[in-house]
GROMACS .gro file of C-alpha atoms in nm:
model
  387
    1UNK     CA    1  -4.948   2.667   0.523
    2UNK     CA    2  -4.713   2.613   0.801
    3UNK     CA    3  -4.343   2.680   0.886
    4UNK     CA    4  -4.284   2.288   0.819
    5UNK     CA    5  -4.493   2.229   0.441
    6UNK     CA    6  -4.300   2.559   0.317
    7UNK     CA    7  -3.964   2.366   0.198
    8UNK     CA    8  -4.212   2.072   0.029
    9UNK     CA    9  -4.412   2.348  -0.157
   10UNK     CA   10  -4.080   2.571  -0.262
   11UNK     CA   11  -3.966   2.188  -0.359
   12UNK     CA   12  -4.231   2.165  -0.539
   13UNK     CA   13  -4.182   2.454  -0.722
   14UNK     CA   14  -3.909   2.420  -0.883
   15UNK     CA   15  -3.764   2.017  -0.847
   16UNK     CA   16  -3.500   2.086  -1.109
   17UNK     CA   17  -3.326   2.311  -0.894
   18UNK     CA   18  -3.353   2.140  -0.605
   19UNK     CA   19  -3.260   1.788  -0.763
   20UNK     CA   20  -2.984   1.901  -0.915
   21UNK     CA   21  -2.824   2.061  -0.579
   22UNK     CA   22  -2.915   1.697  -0.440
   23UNK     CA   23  -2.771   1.488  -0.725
   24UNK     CA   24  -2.455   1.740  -0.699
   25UNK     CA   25  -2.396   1.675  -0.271
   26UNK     CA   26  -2.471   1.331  -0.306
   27UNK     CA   27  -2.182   1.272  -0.561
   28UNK     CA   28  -1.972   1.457  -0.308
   29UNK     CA   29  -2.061   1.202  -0.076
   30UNK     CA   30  -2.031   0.882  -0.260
   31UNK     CA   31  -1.705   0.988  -0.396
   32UNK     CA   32  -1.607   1.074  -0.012
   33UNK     CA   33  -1.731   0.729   0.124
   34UNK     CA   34  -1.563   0.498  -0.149
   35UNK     CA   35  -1.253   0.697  -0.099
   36UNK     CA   36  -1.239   0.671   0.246
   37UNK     CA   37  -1.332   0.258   0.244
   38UNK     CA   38  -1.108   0.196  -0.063
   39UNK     CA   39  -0.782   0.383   0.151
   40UNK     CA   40  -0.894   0.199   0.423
   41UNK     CA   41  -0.815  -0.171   0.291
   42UNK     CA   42  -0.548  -0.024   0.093
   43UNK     CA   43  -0.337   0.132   0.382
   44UNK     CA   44  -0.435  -0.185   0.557
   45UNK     CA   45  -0.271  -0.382   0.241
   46UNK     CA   46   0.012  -0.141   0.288
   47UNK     CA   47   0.088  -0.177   0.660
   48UNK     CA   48   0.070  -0.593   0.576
   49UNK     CA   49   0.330  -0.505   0.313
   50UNK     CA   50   0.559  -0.266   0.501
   51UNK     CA   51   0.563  -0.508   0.789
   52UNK     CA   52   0.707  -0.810   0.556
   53UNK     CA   53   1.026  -0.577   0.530
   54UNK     CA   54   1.149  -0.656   0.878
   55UNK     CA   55   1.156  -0.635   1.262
   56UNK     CA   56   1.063  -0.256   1.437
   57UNK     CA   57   1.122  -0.389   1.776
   58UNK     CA   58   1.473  -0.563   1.921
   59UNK     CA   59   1.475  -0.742   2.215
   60UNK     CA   60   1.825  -0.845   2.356
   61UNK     CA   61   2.017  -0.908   2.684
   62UNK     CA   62   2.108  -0.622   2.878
   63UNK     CA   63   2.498  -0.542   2.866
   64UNK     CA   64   2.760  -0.380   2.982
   65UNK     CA   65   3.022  -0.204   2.775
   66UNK     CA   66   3.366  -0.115   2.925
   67UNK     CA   67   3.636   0.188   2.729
   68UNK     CA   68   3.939   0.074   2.768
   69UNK     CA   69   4.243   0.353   2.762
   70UNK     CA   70   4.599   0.334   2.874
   71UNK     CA   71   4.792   0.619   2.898
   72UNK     CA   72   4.541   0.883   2.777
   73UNK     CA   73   4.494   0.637   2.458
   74UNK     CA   74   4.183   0.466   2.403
   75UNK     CA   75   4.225   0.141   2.249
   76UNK     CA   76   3.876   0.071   2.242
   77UNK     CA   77   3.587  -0.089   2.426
   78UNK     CA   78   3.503  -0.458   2.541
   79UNK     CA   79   3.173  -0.578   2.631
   80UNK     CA   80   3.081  -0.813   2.860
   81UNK     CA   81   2.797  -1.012   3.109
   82UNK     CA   82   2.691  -1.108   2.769
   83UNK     CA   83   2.372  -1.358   2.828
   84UNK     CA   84   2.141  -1.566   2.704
   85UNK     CA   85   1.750  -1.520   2.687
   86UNK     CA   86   1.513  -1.793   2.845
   87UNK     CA   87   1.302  -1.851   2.536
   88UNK     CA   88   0.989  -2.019   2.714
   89UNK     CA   89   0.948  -1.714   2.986
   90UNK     CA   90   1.036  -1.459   2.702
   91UNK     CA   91   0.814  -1.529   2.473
   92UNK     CA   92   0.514  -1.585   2.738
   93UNK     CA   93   0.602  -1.226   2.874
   94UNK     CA   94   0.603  -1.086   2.501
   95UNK     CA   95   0.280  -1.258   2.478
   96UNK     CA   96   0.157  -1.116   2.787
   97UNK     CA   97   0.131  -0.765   2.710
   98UNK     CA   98  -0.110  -0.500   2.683
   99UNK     CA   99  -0.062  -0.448   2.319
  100UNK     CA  100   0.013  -0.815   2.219
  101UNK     CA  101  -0.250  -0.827   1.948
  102UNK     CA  102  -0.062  -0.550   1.769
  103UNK     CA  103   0.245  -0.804   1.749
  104UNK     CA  104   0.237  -0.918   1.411
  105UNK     CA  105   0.544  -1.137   1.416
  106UNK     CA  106   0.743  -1.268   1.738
  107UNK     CA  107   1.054  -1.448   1.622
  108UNK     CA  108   1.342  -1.591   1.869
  109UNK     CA  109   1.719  -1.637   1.782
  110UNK     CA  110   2.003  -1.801   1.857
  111UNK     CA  111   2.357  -1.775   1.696
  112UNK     CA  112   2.613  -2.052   1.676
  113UNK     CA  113   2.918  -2.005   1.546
  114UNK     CA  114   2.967  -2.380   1.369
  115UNK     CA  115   3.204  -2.571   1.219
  116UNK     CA  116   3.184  -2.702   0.896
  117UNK     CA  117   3.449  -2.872   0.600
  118UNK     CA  118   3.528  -2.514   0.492
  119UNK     CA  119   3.586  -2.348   0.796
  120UNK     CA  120   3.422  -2.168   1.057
  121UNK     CA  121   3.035  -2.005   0.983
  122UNK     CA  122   2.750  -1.830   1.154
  123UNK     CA  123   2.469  -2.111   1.212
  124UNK     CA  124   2.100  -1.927   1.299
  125UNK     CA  125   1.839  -2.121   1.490
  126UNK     CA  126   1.522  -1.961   1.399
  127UNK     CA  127   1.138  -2.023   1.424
  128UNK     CA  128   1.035  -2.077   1.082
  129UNK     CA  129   0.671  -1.959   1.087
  130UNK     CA  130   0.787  -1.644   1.282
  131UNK     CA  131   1.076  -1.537   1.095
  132UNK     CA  132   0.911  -1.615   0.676
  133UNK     CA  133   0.668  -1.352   0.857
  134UNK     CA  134   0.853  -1.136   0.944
  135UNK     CA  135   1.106  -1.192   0.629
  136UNK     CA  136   0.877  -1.209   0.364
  137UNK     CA  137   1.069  -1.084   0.104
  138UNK     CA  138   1.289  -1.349   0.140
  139UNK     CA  139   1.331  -1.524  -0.231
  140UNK     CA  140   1.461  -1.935  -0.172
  141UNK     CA  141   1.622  -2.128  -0.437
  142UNK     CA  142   1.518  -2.459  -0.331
  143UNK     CA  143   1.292  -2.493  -0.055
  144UNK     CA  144   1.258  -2.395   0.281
  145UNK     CA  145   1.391  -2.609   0.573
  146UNK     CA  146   1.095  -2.847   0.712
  147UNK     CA  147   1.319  -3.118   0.892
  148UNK     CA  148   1.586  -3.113   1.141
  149UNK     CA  149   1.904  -3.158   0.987
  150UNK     CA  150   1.812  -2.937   0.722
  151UNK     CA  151   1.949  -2.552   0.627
  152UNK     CA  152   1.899  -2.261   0.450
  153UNK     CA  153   2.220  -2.062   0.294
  154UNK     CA  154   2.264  -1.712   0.248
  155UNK     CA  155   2.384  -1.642  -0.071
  156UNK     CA  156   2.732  -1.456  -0.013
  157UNK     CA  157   2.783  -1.778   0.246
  158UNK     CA  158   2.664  -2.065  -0.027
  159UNK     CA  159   2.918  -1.907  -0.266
  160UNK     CA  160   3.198  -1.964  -0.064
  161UNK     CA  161   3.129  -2.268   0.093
  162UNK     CA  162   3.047  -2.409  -0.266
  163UNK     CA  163   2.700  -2.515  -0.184
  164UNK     CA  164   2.360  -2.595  -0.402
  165UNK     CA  165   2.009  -2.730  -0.281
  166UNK     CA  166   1.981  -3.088  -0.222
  167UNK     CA  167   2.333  -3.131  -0.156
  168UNK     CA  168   2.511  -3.291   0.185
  169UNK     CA  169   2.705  -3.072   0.425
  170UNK     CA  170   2.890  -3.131   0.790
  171UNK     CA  171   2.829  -2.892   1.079
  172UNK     CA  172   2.950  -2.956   1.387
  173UNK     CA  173   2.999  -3.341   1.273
  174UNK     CA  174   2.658  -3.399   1.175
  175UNK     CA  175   2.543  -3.425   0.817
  176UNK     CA  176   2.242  -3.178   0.748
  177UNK     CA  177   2.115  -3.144   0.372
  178UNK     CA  178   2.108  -2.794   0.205
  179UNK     CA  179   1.730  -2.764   0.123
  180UNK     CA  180   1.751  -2.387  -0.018
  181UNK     CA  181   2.002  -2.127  -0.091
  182UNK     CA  182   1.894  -1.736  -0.019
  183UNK     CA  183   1.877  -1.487  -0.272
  184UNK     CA  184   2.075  -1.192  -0.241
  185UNK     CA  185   1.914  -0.963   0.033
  186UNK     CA  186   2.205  -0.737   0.085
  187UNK     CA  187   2.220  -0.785   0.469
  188UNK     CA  188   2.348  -1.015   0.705
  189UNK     CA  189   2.135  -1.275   0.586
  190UNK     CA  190   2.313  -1.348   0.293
  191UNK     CA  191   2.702  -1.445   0.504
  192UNK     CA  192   2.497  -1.705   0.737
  193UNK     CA  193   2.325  -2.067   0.780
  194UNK     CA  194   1.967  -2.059   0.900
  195UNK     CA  195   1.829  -2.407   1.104
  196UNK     CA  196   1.544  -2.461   1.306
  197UNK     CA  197   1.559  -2.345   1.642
  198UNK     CA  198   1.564  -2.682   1.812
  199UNK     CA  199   1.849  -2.791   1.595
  200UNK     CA  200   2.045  -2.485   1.636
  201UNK     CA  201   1.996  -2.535   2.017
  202UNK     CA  202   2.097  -2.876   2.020
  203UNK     CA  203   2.418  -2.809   1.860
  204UNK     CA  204   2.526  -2.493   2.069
  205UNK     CA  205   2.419  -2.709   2.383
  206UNK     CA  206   2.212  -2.436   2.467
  207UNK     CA  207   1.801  -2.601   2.504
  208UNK     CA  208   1.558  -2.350   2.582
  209UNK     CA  209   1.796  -2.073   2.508
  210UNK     CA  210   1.808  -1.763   2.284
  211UNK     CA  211   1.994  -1.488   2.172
  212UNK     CA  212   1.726  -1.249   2.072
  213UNK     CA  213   1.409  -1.153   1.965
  214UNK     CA  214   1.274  -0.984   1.686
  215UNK     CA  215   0.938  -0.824   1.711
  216UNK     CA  216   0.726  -0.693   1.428
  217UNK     CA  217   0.437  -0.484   1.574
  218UNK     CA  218   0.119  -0.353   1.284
  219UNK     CA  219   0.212   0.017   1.242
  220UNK     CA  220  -0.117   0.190   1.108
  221UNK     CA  221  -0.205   0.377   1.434
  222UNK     CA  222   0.036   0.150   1.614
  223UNK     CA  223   0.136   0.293   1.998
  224UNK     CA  224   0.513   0.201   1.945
  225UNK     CA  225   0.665   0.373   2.236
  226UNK     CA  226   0.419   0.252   2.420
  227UNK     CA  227   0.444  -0.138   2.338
  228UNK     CA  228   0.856  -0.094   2.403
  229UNK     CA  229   0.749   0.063   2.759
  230UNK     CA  230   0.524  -0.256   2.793
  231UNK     CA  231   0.790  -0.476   2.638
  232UNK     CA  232   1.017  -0.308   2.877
  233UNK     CA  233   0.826  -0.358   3.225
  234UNK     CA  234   0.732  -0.726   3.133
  235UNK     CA  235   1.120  -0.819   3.082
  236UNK     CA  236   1.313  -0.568   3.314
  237UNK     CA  237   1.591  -0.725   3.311
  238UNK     CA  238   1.665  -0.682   2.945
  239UNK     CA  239   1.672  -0.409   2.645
  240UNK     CA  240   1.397  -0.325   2.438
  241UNK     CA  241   1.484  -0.133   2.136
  242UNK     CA  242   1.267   0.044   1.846
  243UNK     CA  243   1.426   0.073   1.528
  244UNK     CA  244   1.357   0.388   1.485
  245UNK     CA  245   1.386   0.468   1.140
  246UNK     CA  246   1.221   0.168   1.009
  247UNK     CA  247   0.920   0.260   1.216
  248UNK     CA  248   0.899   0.632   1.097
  249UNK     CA  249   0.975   0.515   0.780
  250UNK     CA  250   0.685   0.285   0.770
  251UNK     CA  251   0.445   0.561   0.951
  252UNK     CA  252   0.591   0.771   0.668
  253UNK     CA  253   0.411   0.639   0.386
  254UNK     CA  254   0.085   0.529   0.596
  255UNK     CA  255   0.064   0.911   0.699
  256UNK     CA  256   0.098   1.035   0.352
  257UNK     CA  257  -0.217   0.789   0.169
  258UNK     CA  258  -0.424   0.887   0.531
  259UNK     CA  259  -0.319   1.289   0.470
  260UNK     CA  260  -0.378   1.208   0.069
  261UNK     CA  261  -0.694   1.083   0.114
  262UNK     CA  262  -0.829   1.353   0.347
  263UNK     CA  263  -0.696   1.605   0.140
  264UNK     CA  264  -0.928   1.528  -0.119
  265UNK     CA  265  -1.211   1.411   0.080
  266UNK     CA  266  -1.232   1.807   0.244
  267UNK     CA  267  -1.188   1.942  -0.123
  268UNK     CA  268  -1.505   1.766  -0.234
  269UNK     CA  269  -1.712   1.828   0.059
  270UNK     CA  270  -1.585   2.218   0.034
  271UNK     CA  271  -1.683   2.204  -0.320
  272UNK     CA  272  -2.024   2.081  -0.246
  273UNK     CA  273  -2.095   2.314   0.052
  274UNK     CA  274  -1.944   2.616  -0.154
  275UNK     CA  275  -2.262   2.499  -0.408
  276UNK     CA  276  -2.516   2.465  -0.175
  277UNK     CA  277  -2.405   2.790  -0.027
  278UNK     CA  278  -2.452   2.945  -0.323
  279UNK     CA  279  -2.716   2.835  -0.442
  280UNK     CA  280  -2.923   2.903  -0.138
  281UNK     CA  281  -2.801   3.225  -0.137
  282UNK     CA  282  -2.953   3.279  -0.520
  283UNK     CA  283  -3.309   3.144  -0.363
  284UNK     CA  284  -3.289   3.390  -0.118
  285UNK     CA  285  -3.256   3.653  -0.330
  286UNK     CA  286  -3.515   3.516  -0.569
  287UNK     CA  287  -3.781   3.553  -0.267
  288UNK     CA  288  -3.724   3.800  -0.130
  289UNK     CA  289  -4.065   3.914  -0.168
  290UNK     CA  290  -4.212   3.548  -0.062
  291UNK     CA  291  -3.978   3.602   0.222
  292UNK     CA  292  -4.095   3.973   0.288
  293UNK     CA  293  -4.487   3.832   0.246
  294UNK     CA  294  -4.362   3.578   0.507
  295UNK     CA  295  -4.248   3.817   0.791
  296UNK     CA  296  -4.580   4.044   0.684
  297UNK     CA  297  -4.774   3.771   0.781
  298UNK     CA  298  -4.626   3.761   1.164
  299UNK     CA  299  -4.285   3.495   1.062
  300UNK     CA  300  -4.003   3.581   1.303
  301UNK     CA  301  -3.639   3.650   1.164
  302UNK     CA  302  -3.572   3.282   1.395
  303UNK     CA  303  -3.821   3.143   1.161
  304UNK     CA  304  -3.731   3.218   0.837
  305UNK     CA  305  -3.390   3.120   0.922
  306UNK     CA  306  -3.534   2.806   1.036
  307UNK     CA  307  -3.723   2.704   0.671
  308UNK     CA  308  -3.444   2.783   0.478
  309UNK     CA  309  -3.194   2.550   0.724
  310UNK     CA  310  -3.462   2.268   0.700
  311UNK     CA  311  -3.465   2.267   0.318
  312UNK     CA  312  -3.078   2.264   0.339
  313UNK     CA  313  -3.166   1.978   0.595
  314UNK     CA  314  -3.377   1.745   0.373
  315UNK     CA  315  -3.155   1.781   0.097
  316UNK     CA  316  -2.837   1.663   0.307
  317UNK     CA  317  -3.042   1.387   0.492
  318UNK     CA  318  -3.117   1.252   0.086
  319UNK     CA  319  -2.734   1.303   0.010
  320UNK     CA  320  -2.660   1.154   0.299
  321UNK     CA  321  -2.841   0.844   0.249
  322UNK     CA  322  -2.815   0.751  -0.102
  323UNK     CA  323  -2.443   0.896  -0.084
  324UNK     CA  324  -2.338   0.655   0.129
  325UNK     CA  325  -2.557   0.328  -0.017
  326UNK     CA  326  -2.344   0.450  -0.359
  327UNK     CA  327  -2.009   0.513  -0.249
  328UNK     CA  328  -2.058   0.155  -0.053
  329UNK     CA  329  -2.165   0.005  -0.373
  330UNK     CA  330  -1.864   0.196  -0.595
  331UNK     CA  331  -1.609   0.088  -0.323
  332UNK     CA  332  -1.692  -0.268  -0.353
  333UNK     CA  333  -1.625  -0.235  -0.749
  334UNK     CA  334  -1.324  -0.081  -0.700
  335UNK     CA  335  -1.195  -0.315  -0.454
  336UNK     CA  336  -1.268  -0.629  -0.642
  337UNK     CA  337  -1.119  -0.424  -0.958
  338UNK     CA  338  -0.790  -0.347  -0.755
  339UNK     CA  339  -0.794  -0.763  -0.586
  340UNK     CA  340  -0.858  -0.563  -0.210
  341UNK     CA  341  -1.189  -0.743  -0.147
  342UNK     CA  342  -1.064  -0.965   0.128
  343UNK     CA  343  -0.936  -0.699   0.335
  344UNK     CA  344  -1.271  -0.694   0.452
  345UNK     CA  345  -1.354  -0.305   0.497
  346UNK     CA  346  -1.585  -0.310   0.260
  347UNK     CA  347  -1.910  -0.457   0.462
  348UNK     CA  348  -2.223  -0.247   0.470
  349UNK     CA  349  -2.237  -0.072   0.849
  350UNK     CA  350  -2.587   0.054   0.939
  351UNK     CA  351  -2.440   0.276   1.240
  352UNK     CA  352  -2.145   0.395   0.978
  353UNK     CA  353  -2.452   0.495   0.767
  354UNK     CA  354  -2.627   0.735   1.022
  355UNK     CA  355  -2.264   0.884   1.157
  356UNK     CA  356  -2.232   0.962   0.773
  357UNK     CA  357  -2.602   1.105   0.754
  358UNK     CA  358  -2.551   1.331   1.073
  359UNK     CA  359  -2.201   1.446   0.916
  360UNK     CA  360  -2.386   1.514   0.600
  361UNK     CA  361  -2.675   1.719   0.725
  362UNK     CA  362  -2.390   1.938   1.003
  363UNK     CA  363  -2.220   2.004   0.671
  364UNK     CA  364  -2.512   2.118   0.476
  365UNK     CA  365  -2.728   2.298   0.759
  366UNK     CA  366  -2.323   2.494   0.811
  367UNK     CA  367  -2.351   2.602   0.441
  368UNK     CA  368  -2.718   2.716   0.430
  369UNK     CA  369  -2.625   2.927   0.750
  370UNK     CA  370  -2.505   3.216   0.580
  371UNK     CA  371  -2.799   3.252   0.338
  372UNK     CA  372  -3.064   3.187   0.581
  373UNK     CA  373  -2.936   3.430   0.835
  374UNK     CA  374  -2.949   3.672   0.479
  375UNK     CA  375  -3.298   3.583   0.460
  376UNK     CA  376  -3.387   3.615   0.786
  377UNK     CA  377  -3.264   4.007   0.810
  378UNK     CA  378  -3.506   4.053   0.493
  379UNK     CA  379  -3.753   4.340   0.644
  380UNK     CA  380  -4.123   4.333   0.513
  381UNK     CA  381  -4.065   4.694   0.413
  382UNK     CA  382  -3.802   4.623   0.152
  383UNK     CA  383  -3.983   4.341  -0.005
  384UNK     CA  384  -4.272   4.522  -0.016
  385UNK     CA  385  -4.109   4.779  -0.224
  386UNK     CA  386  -4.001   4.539  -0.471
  387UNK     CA  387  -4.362   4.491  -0.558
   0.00000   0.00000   0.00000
């Protein structure tokens, strides 16, 4: 008998006991993986989701603004140097960046105010690919735009202009077909004309210009003062604006199913360390007089403490691993349950496995430390007694 066969015979002794306490942590741990890889691809599902809502980042030309008073009345303000973006050396710069694989969605502008056979209306060059990212709650009537001459009406501005997919329209004396009309979004969207960029360009005799840029940047973990800074140094000479509320909005709800999840994650763990604790603590009172035969026999206090830690040790190191084989296997159930299998955090990580292990046995050697330093105050003398 050594200080390293002890656990295996006490095991050995009684297996119910000692299965049960394993069966019990390694539920704790599957449930604790699967949650963890199941929030995973859904606050990555999320963020994809919160991101089709809109820009976060504005880039625009750099202005000035000047109050205008007379006679100690302030009749309001007037801004001007208003200019136009180069859209080649913008959108390389954007591009550029530290951070540019964070940027979701880069999508240049340009506004023309055109005339048509009703009057006056807003005409929006856009890049289609960019902005249906970026707008992807956008509901069309129709189709989208996929030729020049074609356009896409906000609803308020179809309405009064009398207009329906498919039919003919003049802008600027040039006939352009209506391919889709824009559901109601409730924002500016729904008073204007949207047109490819090119077209948009053409027409405003502006090629190779912009207004502005909207950037969408991924949010989960997402450094956005820092990408603005970057934003900011790459394009000096113009202003780089976060929206703010839309991005603590966004961080809002990622924050809460990360702080959700965790939540319950530490309750089950707690719960299964509070069991082991306990439990331990029982056995240790149980042996006392194994434990007082033990330190009669020439065992330290160091190494009783030691034996009862390593049984707390192998039991974790099972948990560990068949926790997190299980909670792998019950995530990818629940993922192709809930249609979140192609967010791909679900594949099997060896290293993942062994950080979970080493987690696993910290947590259980932490709860067996109590009950083994117990055990090792036990004095022959007072198990002795007990005899």
């Amino acid at each position: 008998m050594n200080i390293m066969t002890i656990p295996a015979r006490n095991a050995m002794r009684k297996p119910a006991r000692l299965i049960l306490l394993t069966l019990v942590f390694t539920l704790g741990v599957t449930s604790t993986v699967a949650l963890v890889k199941v929030s995973g691809a859904i606050e990555d599902g999320l963020e994809k989701k919160l991101i089709a809502y809109g820009a976060n980042i504005l880039v625009t030309p750099r202005t000035e603004t000047l109050e205008v008073s007379y006679g100690g009345l302030n009749v309001g303000s007037l801004t001007y140097d208003v200019s136009l973006l180069e859209a080649e050396p913008t959108l390389r710069a954007l591009k550029g960046i530290e951070h540019a694989r964070r940027l979701s969605a880069v999508a240049p502008k340009i506004v023309h105010l055109a005339r048509t056979e009703s009057g006056r209306a807003v005409l929006v060059g856009v890049d289609w690919e960019q902005e249906l990212s970026i707008k992807q709650y956008w509901v069309v009537q129709g189709r989208v735009p996929g030729a020049a001459r074609e356009v896409l009406v906000g609803a308020t501005a179809a309405t009064s202009l009398g207009l329906a997919p498919g039919k003919m329209m003049d802008i600027d004396g040039r006939e352009f077909t209506v391919a889709g009309i824009l559901e109601p979004t409730g924002g500016d969207e729904d008073r204007v004309l949207f047109s490819s960029l090119d077209t948009v360009q053409e027409l405003a005799g502006t090629p190779g210009r912009i207004n502005f840029v909207e950037v969408a940047a991924l949010c989960a973990g997402c450094p956005i003062g820092e990408i603005v800074d970057q934003i900011g140094a790459a394009l000096p000479n113009l202003e780089v604006r976060a929206l703010r509320s839309v991005v603590e909005q966004r961080m809002g709800y990622l924050d809460f199913v990360r702080t959700l999840v965790l939540a319950v994650c530490a309750i089950i763990l707690i719960s299964a360390c509070a069991m082991i604790g306990a439990t331990m603590l029982s056995a240790v009172n149980e042996r006392r007089r194994e434990i007082g035969i033990l330190r009669s026999l020439g065992f330290s206090g160091g190494q009783v403490f030691f034996i009862f830690c390593l049984e707390a040790l192998l039991t974790g190191m099972v948990a560990g691993v068949i926790g997190y084989a299980a909670g792998h296997a019950v995530s990818l159930h629940v993922g192709r349950a809930l249609d979140i299998i192609r967010a791909g955090k679900f594949h099997f990580d060896p290293a993942q496995g062994l950080l979970v292990c080493a987690l696993v046995c910290l947590l259980t050697i932490a709860a067996a430390a109590f009950p083994s330093w117990k055990a090792s105050k036990i004095e022959p003398s007072q198990a002795l007694i007990s005899l």
